[in-house]
Amino acid sequence: MQFEGKPWRTIWLEADGWSVGVIDQTRLPHRFATIRLTALEEMASAIKSMVVRGAPLIGAAAAYGVCLALKADASDAALDRARDALAATRPTAINLRWALAQMAAAVRNRPHRERVAVAYARAQAIADDDVAINAAIGEAGVALIEAAARRKNGARVSLLTHCNAGWLATVDIGTATAPIYTAYDRGIPVHVFVDETRPRNQGAALTAWEVQQHGVPCTVIADNAGGHLMQHGQVDLAIVGADRVTAQGDVCNKIGTYLKALAAHDTGVPFYVALPSPTIDFSMRDGIAEIPIEEREPDEVTHISGMTADGRIETVRIVPKGAAAANYAFDVTPARLVTGLITERGVIAPQAAALAAAFPERVTVERPLSRL
Ligand code: MRU
């Protein structure tokens, strides 16, 4: 990602070689600020409070959280404590548990004196791999946009996306945005309808910000507008991200994704899901029955924050005083509503056999990631 002429990732090792820098996503789009994290507890709190968020990024953040924990204490007990503390931060995105399993496998059988160096190397590889995977997702997905542009005789291709599955949800490039940025960079005229994504407004605050930074034309829409636009032929393709995809291709993503998939199905708009392979949970099949859905604080629903005309950030209540509110953070879109899964190994049918054939090395899960 480029911000003010400088390349950025969402997470990095600071110049001291051990502390971890992140972009504070709770301040965007009004302020670009970074934070330096120096301890396990700080990383756990950054993940929980959504300073960093998005499935692939919280995987990388958890990996660096293990590094910070081991730097303070390289014992088995400290490793277990770090795993438990980080796993408890957010329950739905499987990448977090996947990364914790990767870190434990890398360091567990190493002598204590080697563990810190091994952990930092593995965390760096997880971050680097995420960037490479997302570039490959861009290559796989751009073909869909090119085909749509050909069908439209070169007229602008309009995409719809939900939540933020871009630079900011990953280490760089993004998942759902990767094909869009690739298409734009190749001169294909594209436009993005950005769902605002209540209650945390990751679309309005984060996707709109980064898509603008990249230069791609976009229009923020209220969450409820997508169906109307699809009925009127204004959406050529929907591409969303994922927080967990089951072995049979059910897709768990930010709340509201299912309703967009239903509308897309009804109107014949292709509905694609872009995901890196660590987002696949081969230990689960039925996403609706099995995936744990995070419930967050009701104040994310009852209150809203924004910038006043004179530049102050204010939070206001938008419901009657005392009104009860529920805050389900994710929903599950059954595989039958998904046109295809855009992965680093190509566009795959949302079916068990196709997923297993594309990722044979992931199919045998000795220990279900969800029950780490
Ligand atoms: O709750 P968040 O902001 O961590 O939500 C995760 C997401 O950004 C999305 O669900 C996204 O589409 C998948 S992550 C690329």
Tab-separated table of C-alpha atoms and ligand atoms in Angstrom:
chain	number	residue	atom	x	y	z
A	1	MET	CA	0.000	0.000	0.000
A	2	GLN	CA	1.112	3.546	-0.636
A	3	PHE	CA	0.271	6.332	1.786
A	4	GLU	CA	1.581	9.824	1.124
A	5	GLY	CA	4.150	8.491	-1.319
A	6	LYS	CA	5.571	5.923	1.086
A	7	PRO	CA	5.082	2.133	0.982
A	8	TRP	CA	3.480	0.704	4.111
A	9	ARG	CA	2.469	-2.628	5.494
A	10	THR	CA	-0.114	-2.885	8.276
A	11	ILE	CA	2.373	-4.571	10.614
A	12	TRP	CA	6.158	-4.446	10.790
A	13	LEU	CA	9.175	-4.981	12.998
A	14	GLU	CA	10.463	-1.704	14.406
A	15	ALA	CA	14.086	-0.578	13.963
A	16	ASP	CA	15.010	-2.076	17.366
A	17	GLY	CA	14.458	-5.490	15.747
A	18	TRP	CA	11.920	-6.775	18.292
A	19	SER	CA	8.999	-4.411	18.988
A	20	VAL	CA	6.111	-4.391	16.533
A	21	GLY	CA	4.591	-1.424	14.709
A	22	VAL	CA	0.981	-1.333	13.522
A	23	ILE	CA	-1.379	1.190	11.961
A	24	ASP	CA	-4.058	2.187	14.481
A	25	GLN	CA	-7.162	1.376	12.450
A	26	THR	CA	-9.504	2.788	15.076
A	27	ARG	CA	-8.304	6.283	14.082
A	28	LEU	CA	-8.916	5.938	10.333
A	29	PRO	CA	-10.132	7.565	8.125
A	30	HIS	CA	-9.706	10.770	10.109
A	31	ARG	CA	-6.150	10.254	11.308
A	32	PHE	CA	-3.255	8.044	10.167
A	33	ALA	CA	-1.435	7.001	13.328
A	34	THR	CA	0.863	4.146	14.228
A	35	ILE	CA	1.435	2.358	17.533
A	36	ARG	CA	4.477	0.485	18.847
A	37	LEU	CA	3.636	-2.716	20.709
A	38	THR	CA	6.134	-4.174	23.155
A	39	ALA	CA	4.386	-6.939	25.101
A	40	LEU	CA	1.962	-9.827	24.660
A	41	GLU	CA	-0.752	-7.983	26.600
A	42	GLU	CA	-0.488	-4.967	24.295
A	43	MET	CA	-0.823	-7.144	21.203
A	44	ALA	CA	-3.803	-9.027	22.659
A	45	SER	CA	-5.499	-5.758	23.493
A	46	ALA	CA	-4.767	-4.323	19.992
A	47	ILE	CA	-6.456	-7.357	18.414
A	48	LYS	CA	-9.433	-7.316	20.785
A	49	SER	CA	-10.086	-3.601	20.441
A	50	MET	CA	-9.653	-3.743	16.635
A	51	VAL	CA	-6.616	-1.480	16.450
A	52	VAL	CA	-5.656	-4.273	14.062
A	53	ARG	CA	-8.440	-6.280	12.448
A	54	GLY	CA	-9.230	-8.389	9.406
A	55	ALA	CA	-8.627	-12.134	9.424
A	56	PRO	CA	-5.178	-12.317	7.759
A	57	LEU	CA	-3.833	-9.357	9.717
A	58	ILE	CA	-4.923	-10.711	13.068
A	59	GLY	CA	-3.153	-13.948	12.138
A	60	ALA	CA	0.104	-12.064	11.572
A	61	ALA	CA	-0.494	-9.962	14.700
A	62	ALA	CA	-1.012	-13.076	16.817
A	63	ALA	CA	2.247	-14.512	15.447
A	64	TYR	CA	4.126	-11.394	16.539
A	65	GLY	CA	2.284	-11.529	19.876
A	66	VAL	CA	3.872	-14.944	20.480
A	67	CYS	CA	7.283	-13.412	19.652
A	68	LEU	CA	6.779	-10.654	22.228
A	69	ALA	CA	5.724	-13.209	24.844
A	70	LEU	CA	8.727	-15.466	24.199
A	71	LYS	CA	11.118	-12.511	24.299
A	72	ALA	CA	10.012	-11.935	27.894
A	73	ASP	CA	9.950	-15.633	28.820
A	74	ALA	CA	10.803	-18.513	26.463
A	75	SER	CA	9.363	-21.296	28.646
A	76	ASP	CA	6.635	-23.771	27.614
A	77	ALA	CA	4.329	-22.211	30.195
A	78	ALA	CA	4.789	-18.765	28.628
A	79	LEU	CA	4.113	-20.184	25.186
A	80	ASP	CA	0.874	-21.759	26.427
A	81	ARG	CA	-0.150	-18.535	28.182
A	82	ALA	CA	0.480	-16.521	25.012
A	83	ARG	CA	-1.517	-18.968	22.912
A	84	ASP	CA	-4.459	-18.885	25.333
A	85	ALA	CA	-4.432	-15.081	25.688
A	86	LEU	CA	-4.273	-14.472	21.934
A	87	ALA	CA	-6.795	-17.189	21.032
A	88	ALA	CA	-9.276	-15.592	23.449
A	89	THR	CA	-9.173	-12.185	21.714
A	90	ARG	CA	-11.445	-12.920	18.762
A	91	PRO	CA	-13.225	-16.206	18.105
A	92	THR	CA	-14.352	-16.227	14.473
A	93	ALA	CA	-11.444	-15.567	12.090
A	94	ILE	CA	-9.608	-18.880	11.843
A	95	ASN	CA	-6.363	-17.243	10.679
A	96	LEU	CA	-5.614	-16.275	14.255
A	97	ARG	CA	-5.747	-19.893	15.422
A	98	TRP	CA	-3.931	-21.064	12.307
A	99	ALA	CA	-1.075	-18.650	13.045
A	100	LEU	CA	-0.908	-19.714	16.688
A	101	ALA	CA	-0.670	-23.355	15.617
A	102	GLN	CA	2.100	-22.445	13.163
A	103	MET	CA	4.044	-20.599	15.849
A	104	ALA	CA	3.702	-23.410	18.399
A	105	ALA	CA	4.839	-25.980	15.822
A	106	ALA	CA	7.867	-23.837	14.954
A	107	VAL	CA	9.141	-23.280	18.493
A	108	ARG	CA	7.821	-26.075	20.715
A	109	ASN	CA	10.640	-28.549	20.109
A	110	ARG	CA	13.422	-25.985	20.027
A	111	PRO	CA	15.797	-25.307	22.936
A	112	HIS	CA	14.703	-22.224	24.899
A	113	ARG	CA	17.734	-20.199	23.769
A	114	GLU	CA	16.721	-20.577	20.099
A	115	ARG	CA	13.017	-19.931	20.505
A	116	VAL	CA	12.939	-16.152	20.184
A	117	ALA	CA	14.892	-16.085	16.903
A	118	VAL	CA	12.848	-18.977	15.486
A	119	ALA	CA	9.583	-17.249	16.481
A	120	TYR	CA	10.494	-13.930	14.844
A	121	ALA	CA	11.555	-15.752	11.657
A	122	ARG	CA	8.268	-17.665	11.516
A	123	ALA	CA	6.193	-14.520	12.179
A	124	GLN	CA	8.063	-12.685	9.427
A	125	ALA	CA	7.409	-15.585	7.045
A	126	ILE	CA	3.693	-15.556	7.900
A	127	ALA	CA	3.568	-11.829	7.104
A	128	ASP	CA	5.572	-12.181	3.880
A	129	ASP	CA	3.532	-15.183	2.752
A	130	ASP	CA	0.332	-13.199	3.277
A	131	VAL	CA	1.557	-10.534	0.859
A	132	ALA	CA	2.582	-13.147	-1.745
A	133	ILE	CA	-0.723	-14.999	-1.370
A	134	ASN	CA	-2.714	-11.804	-1.841
A	135	ALA	CA	-0.745	-10.934	-4.982
A	136	ALA	CA	-1.658	-14.383	-6.333
A	137	ILE	CA	-5.327	-13.811	-5.394
A	138	GLY	CA	-5.114	-10.593	-7.418
A	139	GLU	CA	-3.818	-12.516	-10.435
A	140	ALA	CA	-6.494	-15.188	-10.131
A	141	GLY	CA	-9.320	-12.689	-9.626
A	142	VAL	CA	-8.376	-10.112	-12.231
A	143	ALA	CA	-9.383	-12.565	-14.958
A	144	LEU	CA	-12.993	-12.301	-13.718
A	145	ILE	CA	-12.908	-8.516	-13.988
A	146	GLU	CA	-11.233	-8.661	-17.405
A	147	ALA	CA	-13.969	-11.019	-18.607
A	148	ALA	CA	-16.661	-8.650	-17.286
A	149	ALA	CA	-14.957	-5.724	-19.060
A	150	ARG	CA	-14.935	-7.713	-22.325
A	151	ARG	CA	-18.644	-8.514	-21.919
A	152	LYS	CA	-19.277	-4.791	-21.477
A	153	ASN	CA	-17.158	-3.859	-24.501
A	154	GLY	CA	-14.674	-2.050	-22.299
A	155	ALA	CA	-17.254	-0.061	-20.318
A	156	ARG	CA	-16.542	0.450	-16.621
A	157	VAL	CA	-16.923	-2.655	-14.438
A	158	SER	CA	-18.819	-2.031	-11.214
A	159	LEU	CA	-17.958	-4.143	-8.208
A	160	LEU	CA	-19.579	-4.351	-4.817
A	161	THR	CA	-17.694	-5.220	-1.658
A	162	HIS	CA	-18.612	-5.569	1.991
A	163	CYS	CA	-16.625	-4.674	5.103
A	164	ASN	CA	-12.894	-4.163	4.618
A	165	ALA	CA	-11.006	-6.990	2.980
A	166	GLY	CA	-8.290	-4.729	1.657
A	167	TRP	CA	-4.742	-3.618	2.515
A	168	LEU	CA	-5.865	-2.929	6.037
A	169	ALA	CA	-7.389	-6.346	6.719
A	170	THR	CA	-4.218	-8.092	5.592
A	171	VAL	CA	-0.494	-7.403	5.748
A	172	ASP	CA	-0.760	-5.710	2.345
A	173	ILE	CA	-2.738	-5.712	-0.931
A	174	GLY	CA	-5.903	-7.234	0.546
A	175	THR	CA	-7.977	-10.227	-0.487
A	176	ALA	CA	-11.225	-8.920	-2.021
A	177	THR	CA	-9.442	-5.756	-3.150
A	178	ALA	CA	-6.491	-7.585	-4.744
A	179	PRO	CA	-8.276	-8.320	-8.055
A	180	ILE	CA	-9.709	-4.785	-8.047
A	181	TYR	CA	-6.335	-3.093	-7.531
A	182	THR	CA	-4.740	-5.409	-10.099
A	183	ALA	CA	-7.447	-4.544	-12.651
A	184	TYR	CA	-7.108	-0.826	-11.953
A	185	ASP	CA	-3.313	-0.982	-12.232
A	186	ARG	CA	-3.721	-2.661	-15.642
A	187	GLY	CA	-5.931	0.103	-16.925
A	188	ILE	CA	-9.282	-1.684	-16.723
A	189	PRO	CA	-11.936	0.895	-15.809
A	190	VAL	CA	-13.402	-0.157	-12.452
A	191	HIS	CA	-15.678	1.376	-9.853
A	192	VAL	CA	-16.430	0.028	-6.373
A	193	PHE	CA	-19.660	0.228	-4.399
A	194	VAL	CA	-18.489	0.157	-0.790
A	195	ASP	CA	-21.008	-1.123	1.780
A	196	GLU	CA	-20.726	1.058	4.868
A	197	THR	CA	-20.820	-2.126	7.034
A	198	ARG	CA	-22.573	-1.230	10.223
A	199	PRO	CA	-21.941	-1.298	13.099
A	200	ARG	CA	-18.161	-0.714	12.946
A	201	ASN	CA	-18.316	0.852	9.482
A	202	GLN	CA	-15.215	-0.876	8.155
A	203	GLY	CA	-16.470	-0.173	4.636
A	204	ALA	CA	-17.190	3.526	5.098
A	205	ALA	CA	-14.121	4.201	7.228
A	206	LEU	CA	-11.473	1.781	5.943
A	207	THR	CA	-12.347	0.447	2.488
A	208	ALA	CA	-13.390	3.860	1.170
A	209	TRP	CA	-10.156	5.340	2.569
A	210	GLU	CA	-7.792	2.791	1.070
A	211	VAL	CA	-9.613	2.488	-2.270
A	212	GLN	CA	-9.364	6.279	-2.533
A	213	GLN	CA	-5.656	6.160	-1.669
A	214	HIS	CA	-5.164	3.668	-4.494
A	215	GLY	CA	-7.060	5.979	-6.850
A	216	VAL	CA	-9.957	3.655	-7.619
A	217	PRO	CA	-13.303	5.458	-8.009
A	218	CYS	CA	-15.737	4.377	-5.315
A	219	THR	CA	-19.174	5.157	-3.918
A	220	VAL	CA	-20.098	4.434	-0.306
A	221	ILE	CA	-23.598	3.006	0.018
A	222	ALA	CA	-25.813	2.234	2.986
A	223	ASP	CA	-25.732	-1.453	3.814
A	224	ASN	CA	-29.285	-1.887	2.625
A	225	ALA	CA	-28.694	-0.465	-0.862
A	226	GLY	CA	-26.892	-3.398	-2.502
A	227	GLY	CA	-30.030	-5.360	-3.438
A	228	HIS	CA	-31.559	-2.333	-5.133
A	229	LEU	CA	-28.393	-1.697	-7.151
A	230	MET	CA	-28.227	-5.333	-8.207
A	231	GLN	CA	-31.865	-5.286	-9.341
A	232	HIS	CA	-31.061	-2.315	-11.542
A	233	GLY	CA	-28.013	-3.855	-13.222
A	234	GLN	CA	-25.550	-1.551	-11.505
A	235	VAL	CA	-23.359	-4.283	-10.023
A	236	ASP	CA	-21.385	-6.524	-12.392
A	237	LEU	CA	-19.616	-8.557	-9.724
A	238	ALA	CA	-19.605	-8.807	-5.941
A	239	ILE	CA	-16.310	-9.736	-4.263
A	240	VAL	CA	-16.084	-10.070	-0.493
A	241	GLY	CA	-13.482	-11.429	1.914
A	242	ALA	CA	-13.825	-14.223	4.471
A	243	ASP	CA	-12.985	-14.886	8.075
A	244	ARG	CA	-13.429	-18.633	7.833
A	245	VAL	CA	-14.369	-20.981	4.996
A	246	THR	CA	-15.347	-24.561	5.800
A	247	ALA	CA	-14.299	-27.750	4.001
A	248	GLN	CA	-17.566	-27.689	2.020
A	249	GLY	CA	-17.190	-24.028	1.040
A	250	ASP	CA	-19.525	-22.281	3.497
A	251	VAL	CA	-18.264	-18.720	3.997
A	252	CYS	CA	-18.223	-16.850	7.278
A	253	ASN	CA	-17.678	-13.129	6.801
A	254	LYS	CA	-18.695	-9.784	8.287
A	255	ILE	CA	-22.344	-9.521	9.311
A	256	GLY	CA	-24.535	-8.654	6.330
A	257	THR	CA	-22.581	-10.693	3.790
A	258	TYR	CA	-25.309	-13.363	3.679
A	259	LEU	CA	-27.967	-10.806	2.718
A	260	LYS	CA	-25.764	-9.550	-0.135
A	261	ALA	CA	-25.264	-13.125	-1.331
A	262	LEU	CA	-29.041	-13.704	-1.291
A	263	ALA	CA	-29.632	-10.558	-3.311
A	264	ALA	CA	-26.863	-11.512	-5.751
A	265	HIS	CA	-28.351	-14.998	-6.147
A	266	ASP	CA	-31.825	-13.570	-6.804
A	267	THR	CA	-30.579	-11.091	-9.377
A	268	GLY	CA	-27.982	-13.299	-11.075
A	269	VAL	CA	-25.015	-11.165	-10.028
A	270	PRO	CA	-21.860	-13.340	-9.646
A	271	PHE	CA	-20.871	-13.472	-5.966
A	272	TYR	CA	-17.197	-14.270	-5.340
A	273	VAL	CA	-15.277	-14.718	-2.109
A	274	ALA	CA	-11.545	-13.968	-2.029
A	275	LEU	CA	-9.524	-15.796	0.608
A	276	PRO	CA	-6.027	-16.960	1.425
A	277	SER	CA	-5.699	-20.669	2.217
A	278	PRO	CA	-5.086	-20.078	5.973
A	279	THR	CA	-8.728	-18.926	6.079
A	280	ILE	CA	-9.917	-22.451	5.232
A	281	ASP	CA	-10.889	-24.553	8.237
A	282	PHE	CA	-10.861	-28.139	7.003
A	283	SER	CA	-12.006	-29.349	10.434
A	284	MET	CA	-15.493	-27.909	9.876
A	285	ARG	CA	-18.117	-28.619	7.237
A	286	ASP	CA	-21.418	-26.956	8.156
A	287	GLY	CA	-20.569	-23.301	8.677
A	288	ILE	CA	-23.946	-22.316	10.118
A	289	ALA	CA	-23.918	-25.081	12.722
A	290	GLU	CA	-20.241	-25.060	13.597
A	291	ILE	CA	-18.546	-21.654	13.239
A	292	PRO	CA	-18.479	-19.605	16.469
A	293	ILE	CA	-19.932	-16.157	15.786
A	294	GLU	CA	-18.385	-13.307	17.749
A	295	GLU	CA	-20.813	-11.130	19.698
A	296	ARG	CA	-19.385	-7.727	20.481
A	297	GLU	CA	-20.375	-4.936	22.840
A	298	PRO	CA	-23.843	-3.452	22.126
A	299	ASP	CA	-22.442	0.084	22.253
A	300	GLU	CA	-21.034	-0.475	18.742
A	301	VAL	CA	-24.685	-0.615	17.630
A	302	THR	CA	-26.168	2.029	19.906
A	303	HIS	CA	-23.470	4.655	19.319
A	304	ILE	CA	-21.667	6.068	16.325
A	305	SER	CA	-18.453	8.093	16.004
A	306	GLY	CA	-17.427	10.651	13.438
A	307	MET	CA	-15.681	13.925	12.807
A	308	THR	CA	-17.466	17.190	13.512
A	309	ALA	CA	-17.233	20.141	11.125
A	310	ASP	CA	-14.549	21.680	13.346
A	311	GLY	CA	-12.408	18.520	13.296
A	312	ARG	CA	-13.270	16.912	16.640
A	313	ILE	CA	-13.998	13.165	16.868
A	314	GLU	CA	-17.265	12.656	18.722
A	315	THR	CA	-19.331	9.648	19.646
A	316	VAL	CA	-23.094	10.000	19.862
A	317	ARG	CA	-25.954	7.719	20.883
A	318	ILE	CA	-28.396	6.953	18.051
A	319	VAL	CA	-31.026	4.885	19.890
A	320	PRO	CA	-33.451	5.774	22.678
A	321	LYS	CA	-31.798	5.755	26.080
A	322	GLY	CA	-31.898	2.254	27.556
A	323	ALA	CA	-32.742	0.498	24.265
A	324	ALA	CA	-31.379	-3.047	24.178
A	325	ALA	CA	-29.049	-3.868	21.284
A	326	ALA	CA	-27.382	-7.036	19.975
A	327	ASN	CA	-24.134	-7.043	18.054
A	328	TYR	CA	-23.437	-10.152	15.981
A	329	ALA	CA	-20.192	-9.552	14.140
A	330	PHE	CA	-20.320	-12.253	11.440
A	331	ASP	CA	-22.730	-14.407	9.470
A	332	VAL	CA	-22.433	-17.505	7.312
A	333	THR	CA	-23.207	-17.645	3.608
A	334	PRO	CA	-23.922	-21.221	2.510
A	335	ALA	CA	-21.712	-22.503	-0.313
A	336	ARG	CA	-24.713	-22.769	-2.663
A	337	LEU	CA	-24.897	-18.951	-2.808
A	338	VAL	CA	-21.213	-18.515	-3.701
A	339	THR	CA	-20.176	-18.421	-7.364
A	340	GLY	CA	-16.507	-19.134	-6.711
A	341	LEU	CA	-13.664	-18.912	-4.200
A	342	ILE	CA	-10.756	-16.767	-5.392
A	343	THR	CA	-7.621	-18.241	-3.823
A	344	GLU	CA	-3.884	-18.143	-4.370
A	345	ARG	CA	-4.322	-21.361	-6.360
A	346	GLY	CA	-6.994	-20.034	-8.680
A	347	VAL	CA	-10.768	-19.694	-8.667
A	348	ILE	CA	-12.243	-22.791	-7.038
A	349	ALA	CA	-15.816	-24.102	-6.895
A	350	PRO	CA	-17.251	-23.845	-3.361
A	351	GLN	CA	-17.410	-27.607	-2.978
A	352	ALA	CA	-15.621	-30.087	-0.716
A	353	ALA	CA	-13.976	-32.033	-3.551
A	354	ALA	CA	-12.684	-28.895	-5.291
A	355	LEU	CA	-11.262	-27.427	-2.073
A	356	ALA	CA	-9.606	-30.699	-1.113
A	357	ALA	CA	-8.114	-31.075	-4.605
A	358	ALA	CA	-6.717	-27.532	-4.512
A	359	PHE	CA	-5.225	-27.789	-1.010
A	360	PRO	CA	-4.479	-31.497	-0.445
A	361	GLU	CA	-1.772	-30.744	2.133
A	362	ARG	CA	-4.321	-28.968	4.363
A	363	VAL	CA	-7.011	-31.654	4.346
A	364	THR	CA	-5.583	-33.834	7.099
A	365	VAL	CA	-5.952	-31.750	10.200
A	366	GLU	CA	-4.540	-33.662	13.125
A	367	ARG	CA	-5.909	-31.239	15.649
A	368	PRO	CA	-8.905	-29.044	14.812
A	369	LEU	CA	-7.750	-25.440	14.822
A	370	SER	CA	-10.924	-24.350	16.572
A	371	ARG	CA	-10.124	-26.481	19.569
A	372	LEU	CA	-6.526	-25.348	19.995
B	1	MRU	O1	-14.297	-7.577	12.434
B	1	MRU	P1	-13.196	-7.307	11.442
B	1	MRU	O2	-13.057	-5.896	11.039
B	1	MRU	O3	-11.903	-7.957	11.856
B	1	MRU	O4	-13.762	-8.049	10.194
B	1	MRU	C1	-13.066	-8.863	9.411
B	1	MRU	C2	-13.130	-8.358	8.067
B	1	MRU	O5	-12.509	-7.381	7.748
B	1	MRU	C3	-13.976	-9.010	7.104
B	1	MRU	O6	-14.922	-9.838	7.524
B	1	MRU	C4	-13.259	-9.357	5.876
B	1	MRU	O7	-14.127	-9.348	4.873
B	1	MRU	C5	-12.471	-10.627	5.916
B	1	MRU	S1	-10.792	-10.396	6.278
B	1	MRU	C6	-9.988	-10.156	4.733
